[in-house]
Amino acid sequence: MAGSSFGNIFRMTTWGESHGKGIGAVVDGCPAGLVLNEEIIQSYLDRRKPGQTKYSTPRKEEDKVEILSGVFEGRTTGTPISMAIYNKSQQSKDYSSIAECYRPGHADYTFDQKYGFRDYRGGGRSSGRETAGRVAAGAVAEEILKELGINVLAYTKSICGITIDENLASHENIAKSPLFMPDLNASAMAEEAILKRMKEKDSAGGIIECIVTGMKAGAGEPVFEKLDANIAKAVMSIGAVKGVEIGAGFAAADSSGSANNDCFYNDGTGIVKKTNNAGGILGGISDGSDIIIRAAIKPTPSIPGLQHTVNKEGHNTDIETKGRHDPVIVPRAVVVVETMVAATIIDMLMVSMTSRLDLMKLFFSL
Amino acid sequence: MAGSSFGNIFRMTTWGESHGKGIGAVVDGCPAGLVLNEEIIQSYLDRRKPGQTKYSTPRKEEDKVEILSGVFEGRTTGTPISMAIYNKSQQSKDYSSIAECYRPGHADYTFDQKYGFRDYRGGGRSSGRETAGRVAAGAVAEEILKELGINVLAYTKSICGITIDENLASHENIAKSPLFMPDLNASAMAEEAILKRMKEKDSAGGIIECIVTGMKAGAGEPVFEKLDANIAKAVMSIGAVKGVEIGAGFAAADSSGSANNDCFYNDGTGIVKKTNNAGGILGGISDGSDIIIRAAIKPTPSIPGLQHTVNKEGHNTDIETKGRHDPVIVPRAVVVVETMVAATIIDMLMVSMTSRLDLMKLFFSL
Amino acid sequence: MAGSSFGNIFRMTTWGESHGKGIGAVVDGCPAGLVLNEEIIQSYLDRRKPGQTKYSTPRKEEDKVEILSGVFEGRTTGTPISMAIYNKSQQSKDYSSIAECYRPGHADYTFDQKYGFRDYRGGGRSSGRETAGRVAAGAVAEEILKELGINVLAYTKSICGITIDENLASHENIAKSPLFMPDLNASAMAEEAILKRMKEKDSAGGIIECIVTGMKAGAGEPVFEKLDANIAKAVMSIGAVKGVEIGAGFAAADSSGSANNDCFYNDGTGIVKKTNNAGGILGGISDGSDIIIRAAIKPTPSIPGLQHTVNKEGHNTDIETKGRHDPVIVPRAVVVVETMVAATIIDMLMVSMTSRLDLMKLFFSL
Amino acid sequence: MAGSSFGNIFRMTTWGESHGKGIGAVVDGCPAGLVLNEEIIQSYLDRRKPGQTKYSTPRKEEDKVEILSGVFEGRTTGTPISMAIYNKSQQSKDYSSIAECYRPGHADYTFDQKYGFRDYRGGGRSSGRETAGRVAAGAVAEEILKELGINVLAYTKSICGITIDENLASHENIAKSPLFMPDLNASAMAEEAILKRMKEKDSAGGIIECIVTGMKAGAGEPVFEKLDANIAKAVMSIGAVKGVEIGAGFAAADSSGSANNDCFYNDGTGIVKKTNNAGGILGGISDGSDIIIRAAIKPTPSIPGLQHTVNKEGHNTDIETKGRHDPVIVPRAVVVVETMVAATIIDMLMVSMTSRLDLMKLFFSL
């Protein structure tokens, strides 16, 4: 099925395998007139580039993006923006074990069941490398949002169970932390915890938080196309994500109505909420507060050492996952979550433009 | 925007407001030949019918479904199945407070911001009553799945923080518990906890779990249309849901690769997994294990007593939520989660039929 | 498949069979604030109502529409508008011949091949009665267009090869002609031609033309979602349509570039075209001239007298089509073409709102 | 809007401008296991390659396709197939006239109205060169169809009003004619007619016919997603097409029911039709006869010599269209029509796989 596209009006289509010729994306539905060039896209891609710290795979990929269409004289033309990242570091290594055996926690087995065979090199299409296309495309979304005064910011909330202290967190710290954790104490502790896992030939997971600021009330649709429903899909579609929550999230399940309800009040400038347990969304529609999303990232399934599994013939065997793997993928996934949220938000804003006849009439009389 | 439809091949479109003429759904894309009648649909609707226990709104709605098209001589014809539930119990009560003021935790404010005005009677389109249409439509999905040997089962996992003991839980207990909690001890404790909340003029939330059994490996798409991504959207699109997780979910974030990976082995009958932290989905594709989903339900926002809020003019005021409200909506939401999951699964199965050329050739030679 | 929906942002979903409980439509994506009531919708439906002249089936259906949702205090709320037309005149006639044999020119055979069985009563879902749902839904589209200063007007261009003289045609004449032919001489001649066909136990076809006035330049998308491509789909999806053309249409194939090109010029008020062979669309995008569409309607396949055919068992046999049939369906199809074009235009206008970043910024700053 | 994608399950997304870095397509939803390589795609592209005869633009583009993803060891993997055709022959010519003035019959004016500015070089996205991406993608569709025993064949039916004699036409002649006209007498006459137009500094149009053989009955959906409706959209979305008809097409409008109805009979091998005025589609669903489509192609709007027009400032002026242009685009459009029809057919076949519960059950038990 045509499952490689995301979005209704702003739509990205991604392609590419880990060890094929490249990875890429086509962004369709970007409005004309946005300033765009390869440097802008590259700045997003660099945040997920491998080989930057000892906590990420040493695979050296420049992840250099090339814009092939849709931009003319420095601005988008409204036609599809095709972007390609050619693979440089495909090692001619021995893939026989991964070709024959199913790695636990990976999609090798399910791909074979679905398609009958697979491009096994480096995980093929199910490699984390697939997210490079999303980030390139989502970067365009985030650039449009900035023009509308909306900012999307993601960071690491916790790793190995070590969670940031909101009181010690700051925006500036995100870039200072090699783990993109805005509380530098927590970041240092998490680094130690990861190193310990690495020594134990094991891996770690964590939680990413994403905040959208500058949203007006009124975006999102009331039933199936709720803003939070689409965000949940966007975030859950990222490889290692096993859970998504909005605002108070799972904690709301144990709360009470009186504690969980966010009272409205007028602070003199307009209608605001005293608390934000709703995470900025009521009835699927933005309420003007910050939108708050959290994603649970599972520990990297590729771990050194032997694991039990079966081979393609269905025989029990052991597999030793070799290759260049991240002991924790949370930091590199931060920009993936951020750009997928951005892509969702801009698409929902676009479809929300037809909610009111009076505004439509105004628009078409411009 | 056209946000009232869900699904690609199996698609439901719902309509209706809480206190309008009725609620309904059109199911398009149901295969021809399924045994269907109003009794079958009704048995699902009865599970979310109000007024059955003291923990649900005393509003007396029969929620009697009528099939208007798409069924001939007791079987579906492959054409759209239109179903209507006419509202009977619209009270001609005074809606002036809800018309003028924004209830905390409800979508009154966001609807007004989005549409300029709203049908305020009983919450209009954002009422929980909207889910009746989903259940009628999702019931059709669940009936198809049964024909394919796939069962979807949801139940209450926890209420007020009281969680079932998996060892004491059984399928039979679900129907015995007025809260649809399969551990009757936990159910009794949860009943007490709800009664306490009611006395405190407060409300409760909880967690619903849903298990899909009988799935073969290979359903779901690898990138944006992952099976878990679509389930997340389906479940998060239900009114009060604030979080969704698959398998180990948020707990996976704190786990390690060695503990979280599910090893494959051959048990003599075929390839299975020793554990199921993945919740039956690897790389967005079903792996043949049970699919496990959990949804966090927020406490009912409608609570007795005064709450601070603002009115339509933006002035600070107080509102007393009157009307007939559930102190906890978790039990009535169980069948909503179940049928939304069913609708997602059947749609993903349908789109997965074209994954392999050899199977397509076989199909078209039948 | 979910084939009963049309449109992206403004989307209609229709349901119902000729002799079931009713016919209906759900309109999703209508902006809030449009004045709407049953009288408005009825005025469109009355134009396709049977039994008005001797050239249409004598079946007496009031085709009384009921609005079930989405309208509050006389205005649309932005939520789905559900409309139902309950069937009144289902005759308990003998359907054994149509149940067993395949009528030439009808979809009986193809339905059986596709679905395995069918609701044969009066043609079931493939009856021309299906278009009542479209007209109800498309009427909403046309009402929105009027608010934007855009008018859609369809009429009969030719019947039995008798074509209107453009010089003698006028808008006023459309309503005066029982065939909705704006040249009353041609209309009278066509009436005679139809009566002759009726005497010969035969039927007639014709051509419907549709003009859209008031369109600004800039609506429609450049590649697959061209305005003319979507109009072609919309019109060709109407039961008996066998051809669609835009502007000069098939005549353009025999023309030359110098004759067919429409030169631009400035008439003092703005940029216009000297001719309109393009039919108001260049490169899939409206050019500000009138949009001109023509649809070829085949002669009614239901004709009195014996025809050769096969039965369900595949044996050769004869069938005598009984029942109440139109000798020509062109006049009743006029409003169907008109409202389908309207539905296409409003949807394309809606998706075109995001073409330019500067206008989007302006919109979101309103 | 995301208007550069076509299809539901088999979906192509195209990108690229005439004089940018390249043109390309992503095919999503191709089943795994299809033999595919660049030579296969190239054989389709070569049929629309410029510079092959004196009747096409002398622009020398190799149109060499490169497959970037989705194929492994000579077979499709089921994941997106990304294809790129890098532009080689972008002349650094003077585009000032086309940049400033609106060419009659082209999309320059409508693009500026829609997007505010445009990539004017060689027509940018609205160049006929855009169709190279479609052909590459549609070639994949046609290859799948061949595996299912279905063949799609297009050819030139008429040019300059010179139409083939069906009795003299043969499949072999198509390749022998430089105009892809299967009647070589007509082809020779058409060549002369084109040469005459070229001498007159004028251009020609024509009609393309496309035949689909090997279709079983049952593909296509009954209401909006009719097979003919989707074909009409697919074909009308090709740049210069101004009309589409199925089977008898516009001639049916002047016919009578008795003449136009195709009687069914059993010829000993199964149910067939005595005639095929329906063009292989009844009620939107394939009836097992050949599917017959015709498309009207307008004369090339780029003609040598001065034409009146306006410039960007809205002032009246003259423009002389320079550059390398086809005096007739019909022959090069033949493969475009063919591959767009193929893409439509495979997509409709795919969505038709869920029509019957019994077949679905059989499929999932395989």
PDB file of C-alpha atoms in Angstrom, chain C residues 64-241:
ATOM      1  CA  LYS C  64     -38.519  14.967   0.487  1.00  0.00           C
ATOM      2  CA  VAL C  65     -35.201  15.670   2.145  1.00  0.00           C
ATOM      3  CA  GLU C  66     -34.694  15.719   5.906  1.00  0.00           C
ATOM      4  CA  ILE C  67     -31.637  17.302   7.535  1.00  0.00           C
ATOM      5  CA  LEU C  68     -30.546  15.173  10.504  1.00  0.00           C
ATOM      6  CA  SER C  69     -27.442  16.997  11.735  1.00  0.00           C
ATOM      7  CA  GLY C  70     -24.962  19.795  11.206  1.00  0.00           C
ATOM      8  CA  VAL C  71     -27.421  22.701  11.122  1.00  0.00           C
ATOM      9  CA  PHE C  72     -28.266  24.723  14.221  1.00  0.00           C
ATOM     10  CA  GLU C  73     -30.517  27.760  14.330  1.00  0.00           C
ATOM     11  CA  GLY C  74     -30.641  27.898  10.534  1.00  0.00           C
ATOM     12  CA  ARG C  75     -26.899  27.831   9.925  1.00  0.00           C
ATOM     13  CA  THR C  76     -24.339  25.119   9.338  1.00  0.00           C
ATOM     14  CA  THR C  77     -22.157  24.383  12.354  1.00  0.00           C
ATOM     15  CA  GLY C  78     -19.130  23.023  10.498  1.00  0.00           C
ATOM     16  CA  THR C  79     -19.911  19.454  11.558  1.00  0.00           C
ATOM     17  CA  PRO C  80     -21.309  16.778   9.224  1.00  0.00           C
ATOM     18  CA  ILE C  81     -24.616  17.527   7.550  1.00  0.00           C
ATOM     19  CA  SER C  82     -26.553  14.281   7.334  1.00  0.00           C
ATOM     20  CA  MET C  83     -29.470  14.265   4.921  1.00  0.00           C
ATOM     21  CA  ALA C  84     -31.978  11.491   4.278  1.00  0.00           C
ATOM     22  CA  ILE C  85     -34.638  10.994   1.638  1.00  0.00           C
ATOM     23  CA  TYR C  86     -36.857   8.127   2.697  1.00  0.00           C
ATOM     24  CA  ASN C  87     -38.282   6.043  -0.130  1.00  0.00           C
ATOM     25  CA  LYS C  88     -42.051   6.158  -0.310  1.00  0.00           C
ATOM     26  CA  SER C  89     -42.964   4.554  -3.592  1.00  0.00           C
ATOM     27  CA  GLN C  90     -41.327   1.134  -3.398  1.00  0.00           C
ATOM     28  CA  GLN C  91     -43.775  -0.990  -5.355  1.00  0.00           C
ATOM     29  CA  SER C  92     -44.103  -4.548  -4.192  1.00  0.00           C
ATOM     30  CA  LYS C  93     -43.811  -5.553  -7.805  1.00  0.00           C
ATOM     31  CA  ASP C  94     -42.429  -8.695  -9.308  1.00  0.00           C
ATOM     32  CA  TYR C  95     -38.660  -8.401  -9.680  1.00  0.00           C
ATOM     33  CA  SER C  96     -38.094 -11.987 -10.780  1.00  0.00           C
ATOM     34  CA  SER C  97     -36.954 -11.149 -14.319  1.00  0.00           C
ATOM     35  CA  ILE C  98     -34.459  -8.497 -13.249  1.00  0.00           C
ATOM     36  CA  ALA C  99     -33.353 -10.741 -10.382  1.00  0.00           C
ATOM     37  CA  GLU C 100     -32.539 -13.587 -12.728  1.00  0.00           C
ATOM     38  CA  CYS C 101     -31.462 -11.826 -15.952  1.00  0.00           C
ATOM     39  CA  TYR C 102     -28.954  -9.157 -16.800  1.00  0.00           C
ATOM     40  CA  ARG C 103     -30.461  -6.062 -18.419  1.00  0.00           C
ATOM     41  CA  PRO C 104     -28.382  -4.789 -21.357  1.00  0.00           C
ATOM     42  CA  GLY C 105     -26.769  -1.424 -20.680  1.00  0.00           C
ATOM     43  CA  HIS C 106     -27.231  -1.820 -16.932  1.00  0.00           C
ATOM     44  CA  ALA C 107     -24.866  -2.769 -14.130  1.00  0.00           C
ATOM     45  CA  ASP C 108     -26.694  -5.963 -13.105  1.00  0.00           C
ATOM     46  CA  TYR C 109     -24.027  -8.231 -14.568  1.00  0.00           C
ATOM     47  CA  THR C 110     -21.039  -6.243 -13.344  1.00  0.00           C
ATOM     48  CA  PHE C 111     -22.484  -6.000  -9.803  1.00  0.00           C
ATOM     49  CA  ASP C 112     -22.931  -9.760  -9.676  1.00  0.00           C
ATOM     50  CA  GLN C 113     -19.387 -10.281 -10.915  1.00  0.00           C
ATOM     51  CA  LYS C 114     -18.010  -7.853  -8.385  1.00  0.00           C
ATOM     52  CA  TYR C 115     -20.033  -8.665  -5.275  1.00  0.00           C
ATOM     53  CA  GLY C 116     -21.384 -12.167  -5.871  1.00  0.00           C
ATOM     54  CA  PHE C 117     -24.962 -11.008  -5.483  1.00  0.00           C
ATOM     55  CA  ARG C 118     -26.924  -7.761  -5.561  1.00  0.00           C
ATOM     56  CA  ASP C 119     -29.976  -5.897  -4.359  1.00  0.00           C
ATOM     57  CA  TYR C 120     -31.795  -6.234  -7.678  1.00  0.00           C
ATOM     58  CA  ARG C 121     -34.896  -4.259  -6.738  1.00  0.00           C
ATOM     59  CA  GLY C 122     -35.080  -1.335  -9.149  1.00  0.00           C
ATOM     60  CA  GLY C 123     -31.355  -1.516  -9.811  1.00  0.00           C
ATOM     61  CA  GLY C 124     -30.406  -1.189  -6.155  1.00  0.00           C
ATOM     62  CA  ARG C 125     -27.368   1.005  -5.673  1.00  0.00           C
ATOM     63  CA  SER C 126     -26.761   1.385  -9.423  1.00  0.00           C
ATOM     64  CA  SER C 127     -30.151   2.991  -9.988  1.00  0.00           C
ATOM     65  CA  GLY C 128     -30.258   6.572 -11.209  1.00  0.00           C
ATOM     66  CA  ARG C 129     -31.950   7.207  -7.897  1.00  0.00           C
ATOM     67  CA  GLU C 130     -28.465   7.169  -6.366  1.00  0.00           C
ATOM     68  CA  THR C 131     -27.967  10.670  -7.759  1.00  0.00           C
ATOM     69  CA  ALA C 132     -30.521  12.134  -5.346  1.00  0.00           C
ATOM     70  CA  GLY C 133     -27.892  11.918  -2.608  1.00  0.00           C
ATOM     71  CA  ARG C 134     -25.359  13.700  -4.795  1.00  0.00           C
ATOM     72  CA  VAL C 135     -27.748  16.492  -5.600  1.00  0.00           C
ATOM     73  CA  ALA C 136     -28.586  17.069  -1.937  1.00  0.00           C
ATOM     74  CA  ALA C 137     -24.876  17.210  -1.093  1.00  0.00           C
ATOM     75  CA  GLY C 138     -23.868  19.214  -4.149  1.00  0.00           C
ATOM     76  CA  ALA C 139     -26.602  21.726  -3.380  1.00  0.00           C
ATOM     77  CA  VAL C 140     -24.677  22.632  -0.239  1.00  0.00           C
ATOM     78  CA  ALA C 141     -21.580  23.177  -2.382  1.00  0.00           C
ATOM     79  CA  GLU C 142     -23.479  25.406  -4.765  1.00  0.00           C
ATOM     80  CA  GLU C 143     -24.834  27.476  -1.869  1.00  0.00           C
ATOM     81  CA  ILE C 144     -21.295  28.095  -0.590  1.00  0.00           C
ATOM     82  CA  LEU C 145     -20.157  29.077  -4.084  1.00  0.00           C
ATOM     83  CA  LYS C 146     -22.945  31.650  -4.321  1.00  0.00           C
ATOM     84  CA  GLU C 147     -21.598  33.232  -1.139  1.00  0.00           C
ATOM     85  CA  LEU C 148     -18.245  33.536  -2.890  1.00  0.00           C
ATOM     86  CA  GLY C 149     -19.808  35.110  -5.983  1.00  0.00           C
ATOM     87  CA  ILE C 150     -19.519  31.999  -8.129  1.00  0.00           C
ATOM     88  CA  ASN C 151     -22.443  30.608 -10.095  1.00  0.00           C
ATOM     89  CA  VAL C 152     -22.764  27.180 -11.655  1.00  0.00           C
ATOM     90  CA  LEU C 153     -25.401  26.698 -14.315  1.00  0.00           C
ATOM     91  CA  ALA C 154     -26.179  23.590 -16.345  1.00  0.00           C
ATOM     92  CA  TYR C 155     -28.675  23.023 -19.116  1.00  0.00           C
ATOM     93  CA  THR C 156     -29.446  20.666 -21.954  1.00  0.00           C
ATOM     94  CA  LYS C 157     -27.269  21.363 -24.982  1.00  0.00           C
ATOM     95  CA  SER C 158     -28.695  18.709 -27.294  1.00  0.00           C
ATOM     96  CA  ILE C 159     -31.093  15.778 -27.356  1.00  0.00           C
ATOM     97  CA  CYS C 160     -31.447  13.273 -30.211  1.00  0.00           C
ATOM     98  CA  GLY C 161     -28.847  15.274 -32.073  1.00  0.00           C
ATOM     99  CA  ILE C 162     -30.915  18.469 -31.919  1.00  0.00           C
ATOM    100  CA  THR C 163     -28.628  21.169 -30.576  1.00  0.00           C
ATOM    101  CA  ILE C 164     -29.435  24.607 -29.243  1.00  0.00           C
ATOM    102  CA  ASP C 165     -28.567  27.678 -31.257  1.00  0.00           C
ATOM    103  CA  GLU C 166     -26.357  29.725 -28.930  1.00  0.00           C
ATOM    104  CA  ASN C 167     -27.733  32.922 -30.444  1.00  0.00           C
ATOM    105  CA  LEU C 168     -31.299  32.017 -29.499  1.00  0.00           C
ATOM    106  CA  ALA C 169     -30.453  30.721 -26.047  1.00  0.00           C
ATOM    107  CA  SER C 170     -31.109  32.611 -22.828  1.00  0.00           C
ATOM    108  CA  HIS C 171     -30.954  31.873 -19.154  1.00  0.00           C
ATOM    109  CA  GLU C 172     -34.656  32.550 -18.758  1.00  0.00           C
ATOM    110  CA  ASN C 173     -35.511  29.885 -21.290  1.00  0.00           C
ATOM    111  CA  ILE C 174     -33.951  27.108 -19.245  1.00  0.00           C
ATOM    112  CA  ALA C 175     -36.815  27.030 -16.781  1.00  0.00           C
ATOM    113  CA  LYS C 176     -39.380  27.486 -19.530  1.00  0.00           C
ATOM    114  CA  SER C 177     -38.286  24.350 -21.349  1.00  0.00           C
ATOM    115  CA  PRO C 178     -39.513  21.018 -19.936  1.00  0.00           C
ATOM    116  CA  LEU C 179     -36.171  19.684 -21.188  1.00  0.00           C
ATOM    117  CA  PHE C 180     -34.143  22.538 -19.637  1.00  0.00           C
ATOM    118  CA  MET C 181     -33.061  23.567 -23.156  1.00  0.00           C
ATOM    119  CA  PRO C 182     -32.421  27.311 -23.304  1.00  0.00           C
ATOM    120  CA  ASP C 183     -33.364  27.602 -27.008  1.00  0.00           C
ATOM    121  CA  LEU C 184     -37.120  27.062 -27.081  1.00  0.00           C
ATOM    122  CA  ASN C 185     -37.211  26.191 -30.767  1.00  0.00           C
ATOM    123  CA  ALA C 186     -34.720  23.447 -30.263  1.00  0.00           C
ATOM    124  CA  SER C 187     -36.567  22.385 -27.141  1.00  0.00           C
ATOM    125  CA  ALA C 188     -39.816  21.965 -29.065  1.00  0.00           C
ATOM    126  CA  MET C 189     -38.072  19.982 -31.780  1.00  0.00           C
ATOM    127  CA  ALA C 190     -36.394  17.790 -29.191  1.00  0.00           C
ATOM    128  CA  GLU C 191     -39.736  17.122 -27.525  1.00  0.00           C
ATOM    129  CA  GLU C 192     -41.065  15.855 -30.819  1.00  0.00           C
ATOM    130  CA  ALA C 193     -38.008  13.709 -31.349  1.00  0.00           C
ATOM    131  CA  ILE C 194     -38.413  12.137 -27.922  1.00  0.00           C
ATOM    132  CA  LEU C 195     -42.092  11.430 -28.526  1.00  0.00           C
ATOM    133  CA  LYS C 196     -41.115   9.709 -31.763  1.00  0.00           C
ATOM    134  CA  ARG C 197     -38.593   7.570 -29.886  1.00  0.00           C
ATOM    135  CA  MET C 198     -41.248   6.690 -27.315  1.00  0.00           C
ATOM    136  CA  LYS C 199     -43.574   5.555 -30.036  1.00  0.00           C
ATOM    137  CA  GLU C 200     -40.780   3.424 -31.440  1.00  0.00           C
ATOM    138  CA  LYS C 201     -40.315   1.911 -27.953  1.00  0.00           C
ATOM    139  CA  ASP C 202     -36.894   3.427 -27.915  1.00  0.00           C
ATOM    140  CA  SER C 203     -34.989   6.006 -25.891  1.00  0.00           C
ATOM    141  CA  ALA C 204     -32.772   9.060 -26.393  1.00  0.00           C
ATOM    142  CA  GLY C 205     -29.556  10.610 -25.124  1.00  0.00           C
ATOM    143  CA  GLY C 206     -28.017  14.030 -25.323  1.00  0.00           C
ATOM    144  CA  ILE C 207     -25.441  16.526 -24.169  1.00  0.00           C
ATOM    145  CA  ILE C 208     -25.456  18.668 -21.030  1.00  0.00           C
ATOM    146  CA  GLU C 209     -23.421  21.848 -20.820  1.00  0.00           C
ATOM    147  CA  CYS C 210     -22.344  23.492 -17.590  1.00  0.00           C
ATOM    148  CA  ILE C 211     -20.937  27.005 -17.187  1.00  0.00           C
ATOM    149  CA  VAL C 212     -19.187  28.326 -14.086  1.00  0.00           C
ATOM    150  CA  THR C 213     -19.077  32.115 -13.848  1.00  0.00           C
ATOM    151  CA  GLY C 214     -17.361  34.343 -11.326  1.00  0.00           C
ATOM    152  CA  MET C 215     -14.235  32.224 -10.891  1.00  0.00           C
ATOM    153  CA  LYS C 216     -11.026  34.070 -10.246  1.00  0.00           C
ATOM    154  CA  ALA C 217      -7.798  32.818 -11.765  1.00  0.00           C
ATOM    155  CA  GLY C 218      -5.691  30.506  -9.602  1.00  0.00           C
ATOM    156  CA  ALA C 219      -7.872  27.580  -8.504  1.00  0.00           C
ATOM    157  CA  GLY C 220      -6.823  24.021  -9.290  1.00  0.00           C
ATOM    158  CA  GLU C 221      -3.540  22.199  -8.961  1.00  0.00           C
ATOM    159  CA  PRO C 222      -0.949  21.802 -11.703  1.00  0.00           C
ATOM    160  CA  VAL C 223      -0.399  18.048 -12.054  1.00  0.00           C
ATOM    161  CA  PHE C 224      -2.814  15.261 -11.104  1.00  0.00           C
ATOM    162  CA  GLU C 225      -5.309  17.424  -9.246  1.00  0.00           C
ATOM    163  CA  LYS C 226      -6.000  19.694 -12.178  1.00  0.00           C
ATOM    164  CA  LEU C 227      -9.326  21.463 -11.997  1.00  0.00           C
ATOM    165  CA  ASP C 228     -10.412  19.908 -15.295  1.00  0.00           C
ATOM    166  CA  ALA C 229      -9.203  16.456 -14.230  1.00  0.00           C
ATOM    167  CA  ASN C 230     -11.332  16.581 -11.106  1.00  0.00           C
ATOM    168  CA  ILE C 231     -14.306  17.936 -13.032  1.00  0.00           C
ATOM    169  CA  ALA C 232     -13.895  15.104 -15.535  1.00  0.00           C
ATOM    170  CA  LYS C 233     -13.957  12.553 -12.733  1.00  0.00           C
ATOM    171  CA  ALA C 234     -16.942  14.199 -11.061  1.00  0.00           C
ATOM    172  CA  VAL C 235     -18.991  14.279 -14.244  1.00  0.00           C
ATOM    173  CA  MET C 236     -17.909  10.872 -15.557  1.00  0.00           C
ATOM    174  CA  SER C 237     -18.923   9.374 -12.207  1.00  0.00           C
ATOM    175  CA  ILE C 238     -22.559  10.164 -13.039  1.00  0.00           C
ATOM    176  CA  GLY C 239     -24.289   7.010 -14.212  1.00  0.00           C
ATOM    177  CA  ALA C 240     -24.954   7.483 -17.920  1.00  0.00           C
ATOM    178  CA  VAL C 241     -22.106   9.843 -18.845  1.00  0.00           C
TER     179      VAL C 241
END
